[in-house]
Coordinates of C-alpha atoms in Angstrom, one line a residue:
Chain A
M458 CA 17.2 -69.2 19.6
G459 CA 20.9 -68.5 19.0
P460 CA 22.8 -65.6 18.6
A461 CA 22.6 -66.3 14.7
D462 CA 18.9 -66.3 14.5
L463 CA 18.9 -63.0 16.8
L464 CA 21.4 -61.4 14.5
Q465 CA 18.4 -62.4 11.5
L466 CA 15.9 -60.7 13.1
V467 CA 17.8 -57.6 13.7
L468 CA 19.2 -57.3 10.7
S469 CA 15.8 -58.1 8.6
G470 CA 14.6 -55.9 11.0
L471 CA 17.1 -53.1 10.4
S472 CA 16.3 -53.4 6.7
V473 CA 12.5 -52.9 7.3
G474 CA 12.9 -50.0 9.5
G475 CA 15.0 -48.7 6.5
L476 CA 12.0 -48.8 4.8
Y477 CA 9.8 -47.0 7.6
A478 CA 12.5 -44.4 7.3
L479 CA 11.9 -43.9 4.0
V480 CA 8.4 -43.4 4.0
A481 CA 9.2 -41.2 7.8
V482 CA 10.9 -38.9 6.1
G483 CA 8.7 -38.3 3.8
F484 CA 6.0 -37.2 6.7
V485 CA 8.4 -35.2 8.4
T486 CA 9.1 -33.0 5.6
I487 CA 6.0 -32.8 4.4
H488 CA 5.1 -31.7 7.8
A489 CA 7.5 -29.3 8.6
V490 CA 7.1 -27.2 5.2
T491 CA 3.2 -27.4 5.1
G492 CA 1.9 -28.3 8.6
V493 CA -0.2 -31.2 7.1
I494 CA 0.2 -34.7 8.0
N495 CA -0.2 -36.9 4.8
F496 CA -2.1 -39.3 4.9
A497 CA -1.4 -40.7 1.7
Q498 CA 2.0 -41.2 2.4
G499 CA 1.9 -44.8 2.3
E500 CA -0.3 -44.4 -1.5
L501 CA 2.9 -42.7 -2.7
A502 CA 5.1 -45.7 -1.9
M503 CA 2.5 -47.8 -3.3
A504 CA 2.2 -45.9 -6.9
G505 CA 6.0 -46.4 -7.0
A506 CA 5.6 -50.1 -6.5
L507 CA 3.0 -51.1 -8.7
V508 CA 4.6 -48.9 -11.5
A509 CA 7.7 -50.1 -11.0
A510 CA 6.4 -53.9 -11.2
T511 CA 4.0 -53.4 -14.3
L512 CA 6.9 -52.0 -16.1
A513 CA 9.8 -54.2 -15.3
G514 CA 6.9 -57.3 -16.0
A515 CA 6.5 -56.1 -19.3
G516 CA 10.4 -56.2 -19.7
T517 CA 11.7 -52.6 -18.8
P518 CA 15.1 -53.4 -17.6
L519 CA 15.1 -53.1 -14.0
P520 CA 16.8 -49.7 -13.2
L521 CA 14.5 -48.2 -15.7
A522 CA 11.4 -49.5 -13.9
V523 CA 12.6 -48.5 -10.7
S524 CA 13.2 -45.0 -11.6
A525 CA 9.9 -44.7 -13.3
G526 CA 8.5 -46.1 -10.0
I527 CA 10.1 -43.6 -8.4
A528 CA 9.1 -40.8 -10.7
A529 CA 5.4 -42.1 -10.3
G530 CA 5.9 -41.8 -6.6
A531 CA 6.7 -38.0 -7.0
A532 CA 3.8 -37.4 -9.9
V533 CA 1.3 -39.0 -7.5
G534 CA 2.7 -36.3 -4.4
L535 CA 2.8 -33.6 -6.5
A536 CA -0.9 -34.5 -7.4
V537 CA -2.1 -34.5 -3.8
D538 CA -0.8 -31.6 -3.5
R539 CA -2.2 -29.8 -6.1
A540 CA -5.8 -31.4 -5.5
T541 CA -5.9 -31.2 -1.9
V542 CA -3.6 -29.6 0.2
W543 CA -2.8 -26.4 -2.0
P544 CA -6.4 -25.4 -2.9
A545 CA -7.4 -26.0 1.0
L546 CA -4.7 -23.6 2.0
R547 CA -4.9 -21.0 -0.3
R548 CA -9.0 -20.5 0.3
R549 CA -8.0 -19.5 4.2
R550 CA -5.1 -16.9 4.0
G551 CA -4.2 -15.6 7.0
G552 CA -6.4 -17.9 8.8
A553 CA -5.7 -21.5 9.9
V554 CA -7.6 -24.3 8.1
A555 CA -9.2 -26.4 10.6
E556 CA -7.1 -29.3 11.0
V557 CA -9.9 -31.9 10.9
V558 CA -10.0 -30.7 7.0
L559 CA -6.4 -31.1 6.1
I560 CA -6.7 -34.2 8.1
L561 CA -9.9 -35.3 5.8
L562 CA -8.7 -34.3 2.8
T563 CA -5.4 -36.4 2.7
I564 CA -7.8 -39.0 3.9
G565 CA -9.8 -38.4 1.0
A566 CA -6.5 -38.6 -1.7
S567 CA -5.5 -42.0 -0.2
I568 CA -8.9 -43.6 -0.5
A569 CA -9.3 -42.4 -4.7
I570 CA -5.7 -43.0 -5.2
R571 CA -6.3 -46.7 -3.6
G572 CA -9.5 -46.6 -5.8
V573 CA -8.2 -45.6 -8.6
A574 CA -4.8 -48.5 -8.0
L575 CA -7.6 -50.8 -7.6
A576 CA -8.9 -50.0 -10.8
L577 CA -6.0 -49.8 -12.8
W578 CA -4.2 -53.0 -11.1
G579 CA -7.4 -55.1 -9.6
S580 CA -6.0 -56.6 -5.9
E581 CA -4.0 -59.0 -6.9
P582 CA 0.0 -59.1 -6.2
Y583 CA 2.7 -58.5 -8.4
A584 CA 6.4 -58.9 -8.1
L585 CA 9.7 -57.2 -8.8
P586 CA 12.4 -59.4 -9.2
P587 CA 15.5 -58.8 -6.8
F588 CA 18.0 -56.2 -7.7
T589 CA 20.6 -58.8 -7.6
A590 CA 19.9 -62.0 -8.3
G591 CA 21.7 -64.5 -6.2
P592 CA 21.6 -66.7 -3.0
P593 CA 21.0 -65.1 0.6
L594 CA 24.2 -64.2 2.0
D595 CA 25.6 -65.8 5.3
L596 CA 26.5 -62.9 7.5
A597 CA 28.1 -64.7 10.9
G598 CA 25.3 -67.1 10.9
A599 CA 22.8 -65.0 10.0
V600 CA 21.3 -65.7 6.5
V601 CA 20.4 -62.3 4.9
S602 CA 18.7 -62.0 1.3
R603 CA 20.6 -59.6 -1.1
Q604 CA 16.9 -58.0 -1.2
T605 CA 17.4 -57.1 2.5
L606 CA 21.0 -55.4 2.0
W607 CA 20.0 -53.3 -0.9
V608 CA 17.0 -51.9 1.0
L609 CA 19.3 -51.3 3.9
G610 CA 21.9 -49.7 1.7
L611 CA 19.4 -47.2 -0.5
S612 CA 17.9 -46.1 2.7
A613 CA 20.9 -45.1 4.2
V614 CA 22.3 -43.7 0.8
T615 CA 18.9 -41.8 0.3
M616 CA 19.1 -40.4 3.9
V617 CA 22.5 -39.1 3.3
A618 CA 21.4 -37.5 0.3
L619 CA 18.4 -36.0 1.5
A620 CA 20.6 -34.5 4.4
L621 CA 23.1 -32.9 2.4
F622 CA 20.4 -31.8 -0.2
F623 CA 19.0 -30.0 2.8
T624 CA 21.9 -28.3 4.6
R625 CA 23.9 -27.9 1.3
T626 CA 21.9 -26.5 -1.6
Q627 CA 19.9 -23.4 -1.9
V628 CA 16.4 -25.4 -2.3
G629 CA 17.2 -27.5 0.5
A630 CA 17.8 -24.3 2.4
A631 CA 14.5 -22.5 0.8
L632 CA 12.6 -25.5 2.1
R633 CA 13.8 -25.5 5.7
A634 CA 13.1 -22.0 5.2
C635 CA 10.0 -22.1 4.5
A636 CA 9.6 -25.1 7.4
M637 CA 10.8 -22.4 10.0
N638 CA 8.6 -19.3 9.0
R639 CA 6.5 -19.7 6.1
D640 CA 6.3 -15.7 6.3
A641 CA 9.8 -14.6 6.2
A642 CA 10.1 -17.2 3.9
R643 CA 8.1 -15.4 1.6
L644 CA 10.0 -12.3 2.4
A645 CA 13.2 -13.8 1.4
A646 CA 11.6 -14.9 -2.2
V647 CA 10.6 -18.2 -1.3
S648 CA 7.6 -19.6 -2.4
P649 CA 5.3 -21.1 0.1
T650 CA 3.2 -22.5 -2.9
R651 CA 6.2 -24.1 -5.0
M652 CA 7.9 -25.4 -1.7
S653 CA 4.7 -27.2 -0.7
A654 CA 4.6 -28.4 -4.0
L655 CA 8.0 -29.7 -3.8
A656 CA 7.9 -31.0 -0.6
F657 CA 5.2 -33.4 -1.6
G658 CA 7.2 -34.3 -4.8
L659 CA 10.3 -34.7 -3.0
S660 CA 8.3 -37.5 -0.6
G661 CA 6.9 -39.1 -3.3
A662 CA 10.2 -40.0 -5.1
V663 CA 11.4 -41.2 -1.5
A664 CA 8.3 -43.3 -1.1
G665 CA 8.2 -44.6 -4.2
L666 CA 11.7 -45.7 -3.9
A667 CA 11.0 -47.3 -0.7
G668 CA 7.6 -49.2 -2.6
A669 CA 9.5 -50.4 -5.7
A670 CA 12.4 -51.6 -2.9
I671 CA 10.0 -54.0 -0.8
T672 CA 8.2 -55.4 -3.9
P673 CA 10.8 -58.6 -4.8
V674 CA 10.7 -59.0 -0.9
S675 CA 6.6 -58.7 -0.1
L676 CA 4.9 -58.2 -3.4
A677 CA 3.2 -55.1 -4.5
T678 CA -0.9 -55.1 -3.9
Y679 CA -3.5 -51.9 -4.2
D680 CA -3.6 -51.6 -0.4
M681 CA -0.1 -52.0 0.9
G682 CA 0.0 -48.1 1.3
L683 CA -2.4 -48.4 4.1
L684 CA 0.2 -50.2 6.6
L685 CA 3.3 -48.7 5.5
G686 CA 1.9 -45.6 5.9
L687 CA 0.6 -46.0 9.3
K688 CA 4.3 -47.6 10.4
G689 CA 6.0 -44.4 8.9
F690 CA 4.1 -42.4 11.1
V691 CA 4.7 -44.3 14.3
S692 CA 8.1 -44.1 13.6
A693 CA 8.2 -39.9 12.4
V694 CA 5.7 -39.6 15.9
V695 CA 8.2 -41.8 17.8
G696 CA 11.2 -39.4 16.8
G697 CA 9.5 -36.7 17.7
L698 CA 7.7 -35.1 14.7
G699 CA 9.9 -32.4 14.1
S700 CA 12.9 -34.2 13.8
P701 CA 13.9 -36.4 10.7
A702 CA 16.7 -37.6 12.1
G703 CA 14.8 -38.8 15.2
A704 CA 12.0 -40.3 12.4
V705 CA 14.7 -42.7 11.2
V706 CA 16.1 -44.0 14.2
G707 CA 12.2 -44.2 15.4
A708 CA 11.7 -46.2 12.0
L709 CA 14.8 -48.4 13.0
V710 CA 13.5 -49.2 16.3
L711 CA 9.9 -49.8 15.1
G712 CA 11.4 -52.3 12.6
V713 CA 13.8 -54.1 14.9
L714 CA 10.6 -54.4 17.8
E715 CA 8.7 -55.7 14.9
S716 CA 11.2 -58.3 13.3
L717 CA 11.8 -59.2 17.1
G718 CA 8.2 -59.7 17.9
A719 CA 6.7 -61.5 15.2
G720 CA 10.0 -63.8 15.5
L721 CA 10.0 -64.4 19.4
V722 CA 6.2 -64.2 20.2
S723 CA 3.5 -64.1 17.6
S724 CA 3.6 -63.2 13.7
G725 CA -0.2 -62.8 13.6
Y726 CA -0.3 -59.4 15.9
K727 CA 2.8 -57.9 13.9
D728 CA 1.3 -55.0 12.9
A729 CA 0.0 -53.9 16.7
I730 CA 3.6 -53.6 17.5
A731 CA 3.3 -50.5 16.0
F732 CA 0.5 -49.6 17.3
L733 CA 1.0 -50.3 20.7
A734 CA 4.4 -48.5 20.7
L735 CA 2.5 -45.3 19.3
I736 CA 0.3 -45.7 22.5
V737 CA 3.3 -46.3 24.3
V738 CA 4.8 -43.3 23.1
L739 CA 2.0 -41.1 23.3
L740 CA 1.6 -42.1 26.8
V741 CA 5.0 -41.7 28.5
R742 CA 6.8 -38.8 26.1
P743 CA 4.3 -37.3 23.5
E744 CA 7.1 -35.3 22.1
G745 CA 8.8 -38.1 21.0
L746 CA 11.6 -39.8 21.9
F747 CA 13.9 -37.2 20.6
A748 CA 12.4 -34.3 21.8
V749 CA 14.9 -32.3 19.3
A750 CA 13.7 -28.0 18.9
R751 CA 11.0 -28.9 17.0
L752 CA 10.4 -26.4 13.7
R753 CA 7.1 -24.6 14.5
R754 CA 5.3 -23.0 12.0
A755 CA 4.8 -19.1 12.4
Chain B
M1336 CA -36.8 -28.6 12.6
P1337 CA -38.2 -30.8 16.0
V1338 CA -37.2 -34.3 16.4
L1339 CA -40.7 -34.9 16.8
L1340 CA -41.8 -33.9 13.1
L1341 CA -39.0 -36.1 12.3
A1342 CA -40.8 -39.2 14.0
A1343 CA -44.0 -38.2 12.5
L1344 CA -42.8 -38.2 9.3
V1345 CA -40.9 -41.2 9.8
A1346 CA -43.5 -43.4 11.4
P1347 CA -45.3 -44.5 8.3
L1348 CA -42.6 -45.6 6.5
P1349 CA -42.2 -49.1 7.6
L1350 CA -45.7 -49.6 7.0
L1351 CA -45.4 -48.4 3.4
L1352 CA -42.0 -50.2 2.2
G1353 CA -41.6 -53.6 2.1
G1354 CA -38.9 -55.9 1.4
Y1355 CA -36.0 -54.6 0.2
T1356 CA -36.2 -50.8 1.1
L1357 CA -37.8 -51.9 4.4
S1358 CA -34.6 -53.5 4.9
L1359 CA -32.5 -50.5 3.2
L1360 CA -34.5 -48.1 5.7
I1361 CA -33.2 -50.0 9.1
V1362 CA -29.6 -49.9 7.1
I1363 CA -30.1 -46.4 7.4
G1364 CA -30.9 -46.0 10.9
L1365 CA -28.6 -48.3 12.0
H1366 CA -25.3 -46.5 9.8
A1367 CA -27.0 -43.1 11.1
L1368 CA -26.4 -44.4 14.6
A1369 CA -23.1 -44.3 13.9
A1370 CA -22.7 -41.4 11.9
L1371 CA -24.4 -39.1 14.4
G1372 CA -21.5 -40.4 17.0
L1373 CA -18.6 -39.3 14.2
G1374 CA -20.6 -36.1 13.6
V1375 CA -20.5 -35.1 17.2
L1376 CA -17.2 -35.5 17.5
M1377 CA -15.9 -34.4 14.4
G1378 CA -18.5 -31.5 13.9
Q1379 CA -18.9 -30.4 17.1
A1380 CA -15.5 -31.0 18.8
G1381 CA -13.4 -31.1 16.0
Q1382 CA -11.8 -34.4 16.6
V1383 CA -10.9 -37.3 13.7
S1384 CA -11.7 -40.3 14.2
L1385 CA -11.0 -43.4 11.9
A1386 CA -12.1 -46.1 14.4
Q1387 CA -16.0 -46.0 14.0
G1388 CA -16.1 -49.0 11.8
A1389 CA -14.2 -50.6 14.6
F1390 CA -16.8 -49.6 17.6
Y1391 CA -19.8 -50.2 15.5
G1392 CA -17.9 -53.9 15.6
L1393 CA -17.1 -53.8 19.1
G1394 CA -21.0 -53.2 19.6
A1395 CA -22.0 -56.0 17.6
Y1396 CA -19.5 -58.4 18.5
G1397 CA -19.6 -57.7 22.5
S1398 CA -23.6 -58.0 22.5
T1399 CA -22.8 -61.5 20.5
L1400 CA -20.7 -63.1 22.9
L1401 CA -22.6 -62.0 25.8
A1402 CA -25.5 -63.3 24.0
T1403 CA -24.1 -66.4 22.8
H1404 CA -21.5 -67.1 25.3
G1405 CA -22.9 -65.1 28.1
G1406 CA -26.6 -66.6 27.4
M1407 CA -27.8 -63.1 27.8
P1408 CA -31.0 -61.7 26.5
P1409 CA -30.2 -59.1 23.6
W1410 CA -32.0 -56.2 25.4
A1411 CA -29.5 -56.7 27.7
S1412 CA -26.9 -57.6 25.7
V1413 CA -26.9 -54.9 23.7
P1414 CA -27.1 -51.6 26.4
L1415 CA -23.9 -53.8 28.3
A1416 CA -22.2 -54.0 25.2
I1417 CA -22.6 -50.1 24.7
V1418 CA -21.1 -49.7 27.9
A1419 CA -18.0 -51.9 27.4
A1420 CA -17.2 -49.8 24.3
A1421 CA -17.9 -46.7 26.0
A1422 CA -15.5 -48.1 28.4
V1423 CA -12.8 -48.7 25.7
A1424 CA -13.2 -45.5 23.8
L1425 CA -12.1 -44.0 27.2
L1426 CA -9.4 -46.0 27.5
L1427 CA -8.1 -45.4 24.4
G1428 CA -9.1 -41.8 24.2
L1429 CA -7.1 -40.8 27.4
P1430 CA -3.6 -41.1 25.7
A1431 CA -5.0 -40.0 22.6
V1432 CA -7.4 -36.7 23.0
R1433 CA -4.5 -34.7 25.0
L1434 CA -2.7 -34.2 21.8
G1435 CA -3.2 -32.6 18.2
G1436 CA -6.0 -33.5 16.1
H1437 CA -3.8 -36.0 13.7
H1438 CA -2.4 -37.8 16.9
L1439 CA -5.8 -38.8 17.7
A1440 CA -6.5 -39.3 13.9
L1441 CA -3.9 -42.2 13.2
S1442 CA -4.4 -43.8 16.8
T1443 CA -8.2 -44.2 16.0
L1444 CA -6.6 -45.5 12.6
G1445 CA -4.3 -48.3 14.6
F1446 CA -6.6 -49.2 17.2
G1447 CA -9.0 -49.7 14.6
I1448 CA -6.6 -52.0 12.4
I1449 CA -6.0 -53.7 15.8
V1450 CA -9.6 -54.5 16.8
F1451 CA -10.4 -55.9 13.4
L1452 CA -7.1 -58.2 13.6
V1453 CA -8.5 -59.4 17.1
F1454 CA -12.1 -60.0 15.7
N1455 CA -10.0 -61.7 12.8
N1456 CA -7.5 -63.8 14.9
E1457 CA -9.7 -64.7 17.9
T1458 CA -11.3 -67.3 16.4
E1459 CA -12.0 -69.2 19.8
W1460 CA -14.7 -66.1 20.9
T1461 CA -15.3 -64.5 17.4
G1462 CA -15.5 -67.0 14.6
G1463 CA -12.3 -65.8 13.0
P1464 CA -12.9 -64.5 9.2
S1465 CA -16.1 -67.1 9.0
G1466 CA -17.8 -64.9 11.7
V1467 CA -20.6 -65.6 14.1
I1468 CA -24.2 -67.4 12.6
G1469 CA -27.3 -67.9 14.9
I1470 CA -27.1 -65.1 17.1
P1471 CA -30.3 -65.0 18.9
P1472 CA -32.6 -61.9 18.1
L1473 CA -34.1 -59.4 19.8
A1474 CA -37.0 -59.6 21.9
L1475 CA -38.4 -57.4 23.9
F1476 CA -41.1 -57.1 26.8
G1477 CA -41.1 -61.1 25.9
R1478 CA -42.2 -61.0 22.3
T1479 CA -39.3 -61.5 19.7
V1480 CA -38.8 -58.5 17.3
A1481 CA -39.6 -61.3 14.4
T1482 CA -40.6 -59.2 11.5
D1483 CA -38.0 -56.2 9.7
R1484 CA -41.3 -53.6 10.0
A1485 CA -41.3 -54.1 14.2
Y1486 CA -37.3 -53.8 13.5
A1487 CA -37.7 -51.0 11.9
Y1488 CA -39.3 -49.0 14.4
V1489 CA -37.0 -50.0 17.0
V1490 CA -34.1 -49.0 15.5
W1491 CA -35.7 -45.8 13.8
S1492 CA -36.9 -45.0 17.7
V1493 CA -33.2 -45.9 19.3
L1494 CA -32.1 -43.3 16.0
L1495 CA -34.7 -40.5 17.4
A1496 CA -34.0 -41.2 21.3
A1497 CA -30.5 -40.4 20.0
L1498 CA -30.9 -37.5 18.3
L1499 CA -33.0 -35.9 20.7
G1500 CA -30.3 -36.8 23.5
V1501 CA -27.7 -34.9 21.3
R1502 CA -29.5 -32.0 20.8
V1503 CA -30.3 -31.5 24.6
L1504 CA -26.6 -31.8 24.8
L1505 CA -25.4 -29.7 21.5
R1506 CA -27.9 -26.7 23.4
S1507 CA -26.2 -27.2 26.9
P1508 CA -22.9 -25.7 28.2
T1509 CA -21.1 -28.7 27.3
G1510 CA -22.3 -28.3 23.7
R1511 CA -21.3 -24.5 23.8
A1512 CA -17.9 -26.0 25.1
F1513 CA -17.5 -28.3 22.2
R1514 CA -18.0 -25.7 19.6
A1515 CA -15.6 -23.5 21.3
I1516 CA -12.7 -25.8 21.1
A1517 CA -13.6 -26.8 17.9
A1518 CA -12.8 -23.1 17.2
S1519 CA -9.7 -23.0 19.0
E1520 CA -8.5 -25.1 21.8
P1521 CA -6.0 -22.6 23.0
A1522 CA -9.1 -20.1 23.4
A1523 CA -11.1 -22.4 24.9
A1524 CA -8.8 -23.3 27.4
A1525 CA -8.3 -19.9 28.3
M1526 CA -12.0 -19.6 29.2
G1527 CA -11.4 -22.1 31.6
I1528 CA -12.8 -25.3 29.5
D1529 CA -11.6 -28.7 30.4
V1530 CA -10.3 -29.1 26.7
A1531 CA -9.4 -32.9 27.2
R1532 CA -12.5 -33.7 29.3
K1533 CA -14.7 -32.1 26.9
K1534 CA -12.4 -34.4 24.0
L1535 CA -12.8 -37.5 26.0
L1536 CA -16.6 -37.1 26.3
A1537 CA -17.2 -36.4 22.7
F1538 CA -14.8 -39.7 22.0
V1539 CA -16.8 -42.3 24.5
L1540 CA -20.2 -40.8 22.9
A1541 CA -19.3 -41.3 19.4
G1542 CA -17.8 -44.8 20.8
A1543 CA -21.1 -45.6 22.6
L1544 CA -23.5 -44.7 19.6
G1545 CA -21.1 -46.7 17.0
A1546 CA -21.3 -49.6 19.3
A1547 CA -25.6 -49.0 19.8
G1548 CA -26.2 -49.7 15.9
G1549 CA -23.4 -52.5 15.7
G1550 CA -25.5 -54.1 18.6
L1551 CA -28.6 -53.8 17.1
Y1552 CA -27.0 -54.7 13.7
A1553 CA -25.8 -58.3 15.1
H1554 CA -29.5 -58.9 16.3
W1555 CA -31.1 -58.0 13.5
L1556 CA -28.8 -59.4 10.8
T1557 CA -28.3 -62.6 13.3
F1558 CA -25.2 -63.1 11.3
I1559 CA -21.7 -61.3 11.7
S1560 CA -18.0 -61.2 10.6
P1561 CA -14.9 -59.1 10.7
T1562 CA -15.2 -57.6 7.0
A1563 CA -17.5 -55.1 7.9
F1564 CA -15.7 -54.0 10.7
G1565 CA -12.9 -52.7 9.1
L1566 CA -11.4 -49.5 7.6
E1567 CA -13.6 -49.3 4.8
A1568 CA -16.6 -49.4 7.3
S1569 CA -14.8 -46.5 9.5
I1570 CA -14.2 -44.6 6.0
E1571 CA -17.8 -44.9 5.0
F1572 CA -19.2 -43.4 8.4
L1573 CA -16.4 -40.9 7.9
V1574 CA -18.1 -39.9 4.4
M1575 CA -21.2 -39.8 5.6
A1576 CA -20.6 -37.3 8.6
V1577 CA -18.8 -35.4 6.1
L1578 CA -21.3 -35.5 3.2
G1579 CA -24.3 -34.5 4.9
G1580 CA -22.6 -31.8 7.0
L1581 CA -20.3 -31.7 10.2
G1582 CA -22.2 -29.2 12.8
S1583 CA -25.5 -30.1 11.8
L1584 CA -27.8 -32.5 14.2
Y1585 CA -29.3 -33.9 11.0
G1586 CA -26.6 -33.7 9.0
P1587 CA -25.0 -37.6 9.6
L1588 CA -28.3 -38.9 9.0
L1589 CA -28.9 -37.2 5.7
G1590 CA -25.5 -38.6 5.2
A1591 CA -26.2 -42.0 6.2
A1592 CA -29.2 -42.2 3.6
T1593 CA -27.7 -40.8 0.9
V1594 CA -24.1 -42.4 1.1
T1595 CA -26.5 -45.9 1.7
L1596 CA -28.6 -45.6 -1.4
L1597 CA -25.5 -44.5 -3.0
V1598 CA -23.5 -47.5 -2.7
E1599 CA -26.6 -49.5 -3.1
G1600 CA -27.3 -47.9 -6.4
L1601 CA -23.9 -47.9 -7.5
R1602 CA -23.4 -51.3 -7.1
S1603 CA -26.6 -52.4 -9.1
V1604 CA -25.5 -49.7 -11.9
V1605 CA -21.6 -50.1 -12.0
Q1606 CA -22.2 -54.1 -12.9
V1607 CA -24.8 -52.8 -16.1
V1608 CA -22.6 -49.9 -17.2
I1609 CA -19.1 -51.4 -16.4
P1610 CA -19.5 -55.6 -15.8
G1611 CA -16.5 -57.0 -14.3
A1612 CA -15.7 -53.7 -12.0
T1613 CA -14.6 -55.1 -8.2
G1614 CA -15.7 -52.3 -6.1
W1615 CA -12.9 -49.9 -7.2
V1616 CA -15.6 -47.3 -8.6
E1617 CA -17.0 -47.2 -5.2
V1618 CA -13.5 -46.8 -3.3
T1619 CA -12.6 -43.9 -6.0
V1620 CA -16.5 -42.5 -5.2
F1621 CA -16.1 -41.9 -2.0
G1622 CA -12.4 -40.3 -2.0
L1623 CA -13.7 -37.9 -4.6
I1624 CA -16.7 -37.1 -2.4
L1625 CA -14.7 -36.7 0.5
I1626 CA -12.6 -34.3 -1.4
G1627 CA -15.1 -32.4 -3.6
V1628 CA -17.3 -31.9 -0.2
L1629 CA -14.4 -30.4 1.7
L1630 CA -13.1 -27.7 -0.7
L1631 CA -16.2 -27.0 -2.6
A1632 CA -19.4 -27.5 -0.3
P1633 CA -17.6 -27.6 3.4
E1634 CA -21.4 -27.8 5.2
G1635 CA -22.2 -30.8 3.3
L1636 CA -25.9 -31.5 2.2
A1637 CA -27.3 -30.1 5.3
G1638 CA -25.4 -26.9 4.8
G1639 CA -26.7 -26.6 1.3
L1640 CA -30.5 -27.2 2.7
A1641 CA -30.5 -24.8 5.5
R1642 CA -29.2 -21.9 2.1
A1643 CA -31.6 -23.2 0.3
R1644 CA -34.4 -23.0 2.7
R1645 CA -33.1 -19.1 3.5
R1646 CA -32.6 -18.4 0.0
V1647 CA -37.1 -19.6 -0.4
T1648 CA -37.6 -17.1 2.8
A1649 CA -35.4 -14.5 1.7
R1650 CA -37.0 -14.3 -1.3
R1651 CA -40.7 -14.8 0.2
R1652 CA -39.8 -11.3 2.4
E1653 CA -39.2 -9.8 -0.5
D1654 CA -42.2 -10.4 -2.5
T1655 CA -44.5 -9.3 0.3
R1656 CA -42.2 -6.2 0.1
N1657 CA -42.7 -5.5 -3.4
A1658 CA -46.0 -6.5 -3.5

């Protein structure tokens, strides 16, 4: 196994990690603003992937198809918020909703979304053409497909855009205010209901992008959301559930570990790596590798 | 309702039913065992597990391996498999229960997937995707439990014994500790309850009951394959527990019966109404049931029945007053 092969594994690992990062950031955003762990996060990516693939297959130009996928992710995210989370949180004002109930609600949403996807698209895989056509590139001996670079690039750009959004815009500040202290935010004329919807919509859009970006590589199926969501969550936990930056690093680490594990050890158990990583982190450092001051909800 | 009364009501059923309905009765009993374990964990101790299908599978594959590779008689391999599954639950639970609800939920999700991967990949031991055939049937006191009728009695005896055991547990200080933990972990801890230990106990119990169902399943069907023990199964058990009513002793049994019959009913009806439907109806309906019950009827079927009973009793009291 030469250095070029290793570089190849690392690069594809980083690319996959970028994907997980997009999903993980969505988790962290929703959790920060609403306190909910969105089990349907992976399904939002799946929605984006399938919508983009269907439109592209029907002749829509690729950028439009991908944009539609992003919109689809946002729309489904909003639907999950309105249909499950918001009614539950609204019912118990003051007291806390049982965590069990919230978890089960988003599980129910993820199942229902998967069922609808199965109904609309069946169980066969769908494809998207790569974002730019052409042979794989040669970087210092490592063979890297153009789509891999696209995913890396898109993830990086999205992260920067999100960071700017959260720190430089008023809406972003409102979201962060809601994450820090819901009631204080309400006093500052920030509507938690609207923020919750925004968090879900934004996370859905980012997830939709992730789904569309990975489809040229690994095809889109109705059940692709499950593992994607799980790995996004593991990344978020590894990074420390309160920190988006930590989630990104966690995701990149996970992606590289998976890639190295599949390439060097065994590809059958590739998915096991994420779970093992989760167990290790839970055992050794449950607050996450980057225990930044957590955004605690009041 | 005392368990003995339920036993009396159920006892004649295997004699009255036959063929397809009798096997449904057995399946309901098996599912109820797994759902009961999950109900204790979720309803009483307030923890979510998405791995009950995996524990069902651990019981099934564990007992199968002990019987086929180890030459053990099923009446011994099933209990041993249960103990092994409980040990696995202990190992998994130790790190996971120390933390918040969603950590346990997602750890169990990942664990379930791992277990399924193992069942699917370790072909030498588990037969891989094609599974195992020719599993030795259960034999008690020297006689093979050959008929479905006899097997129904075996399964439901185990279920009723489990219900009795759980009932005793729930009325004990441990049961009260569970409910305290479900209500508020910090408050429970402040009262001196060892929260982590109690959660671990609930988790191990859930795993053991799931494995009990799986082990009995394996020696009845004499054939198992990984598809019956994946995430879909875990979700089915979840829906059974929630629909039946978390926090009620008979909730899981009600839920198991309802979901099992619903699935069978859907399978026949859907084929007629929407030819070509591939199973998405089942999946979507499950998701919608889960959401609907949680938002609109959080006490599930058992809660609904209890409320109806109270209304009848109240009306009867009013009638005697007015008379």
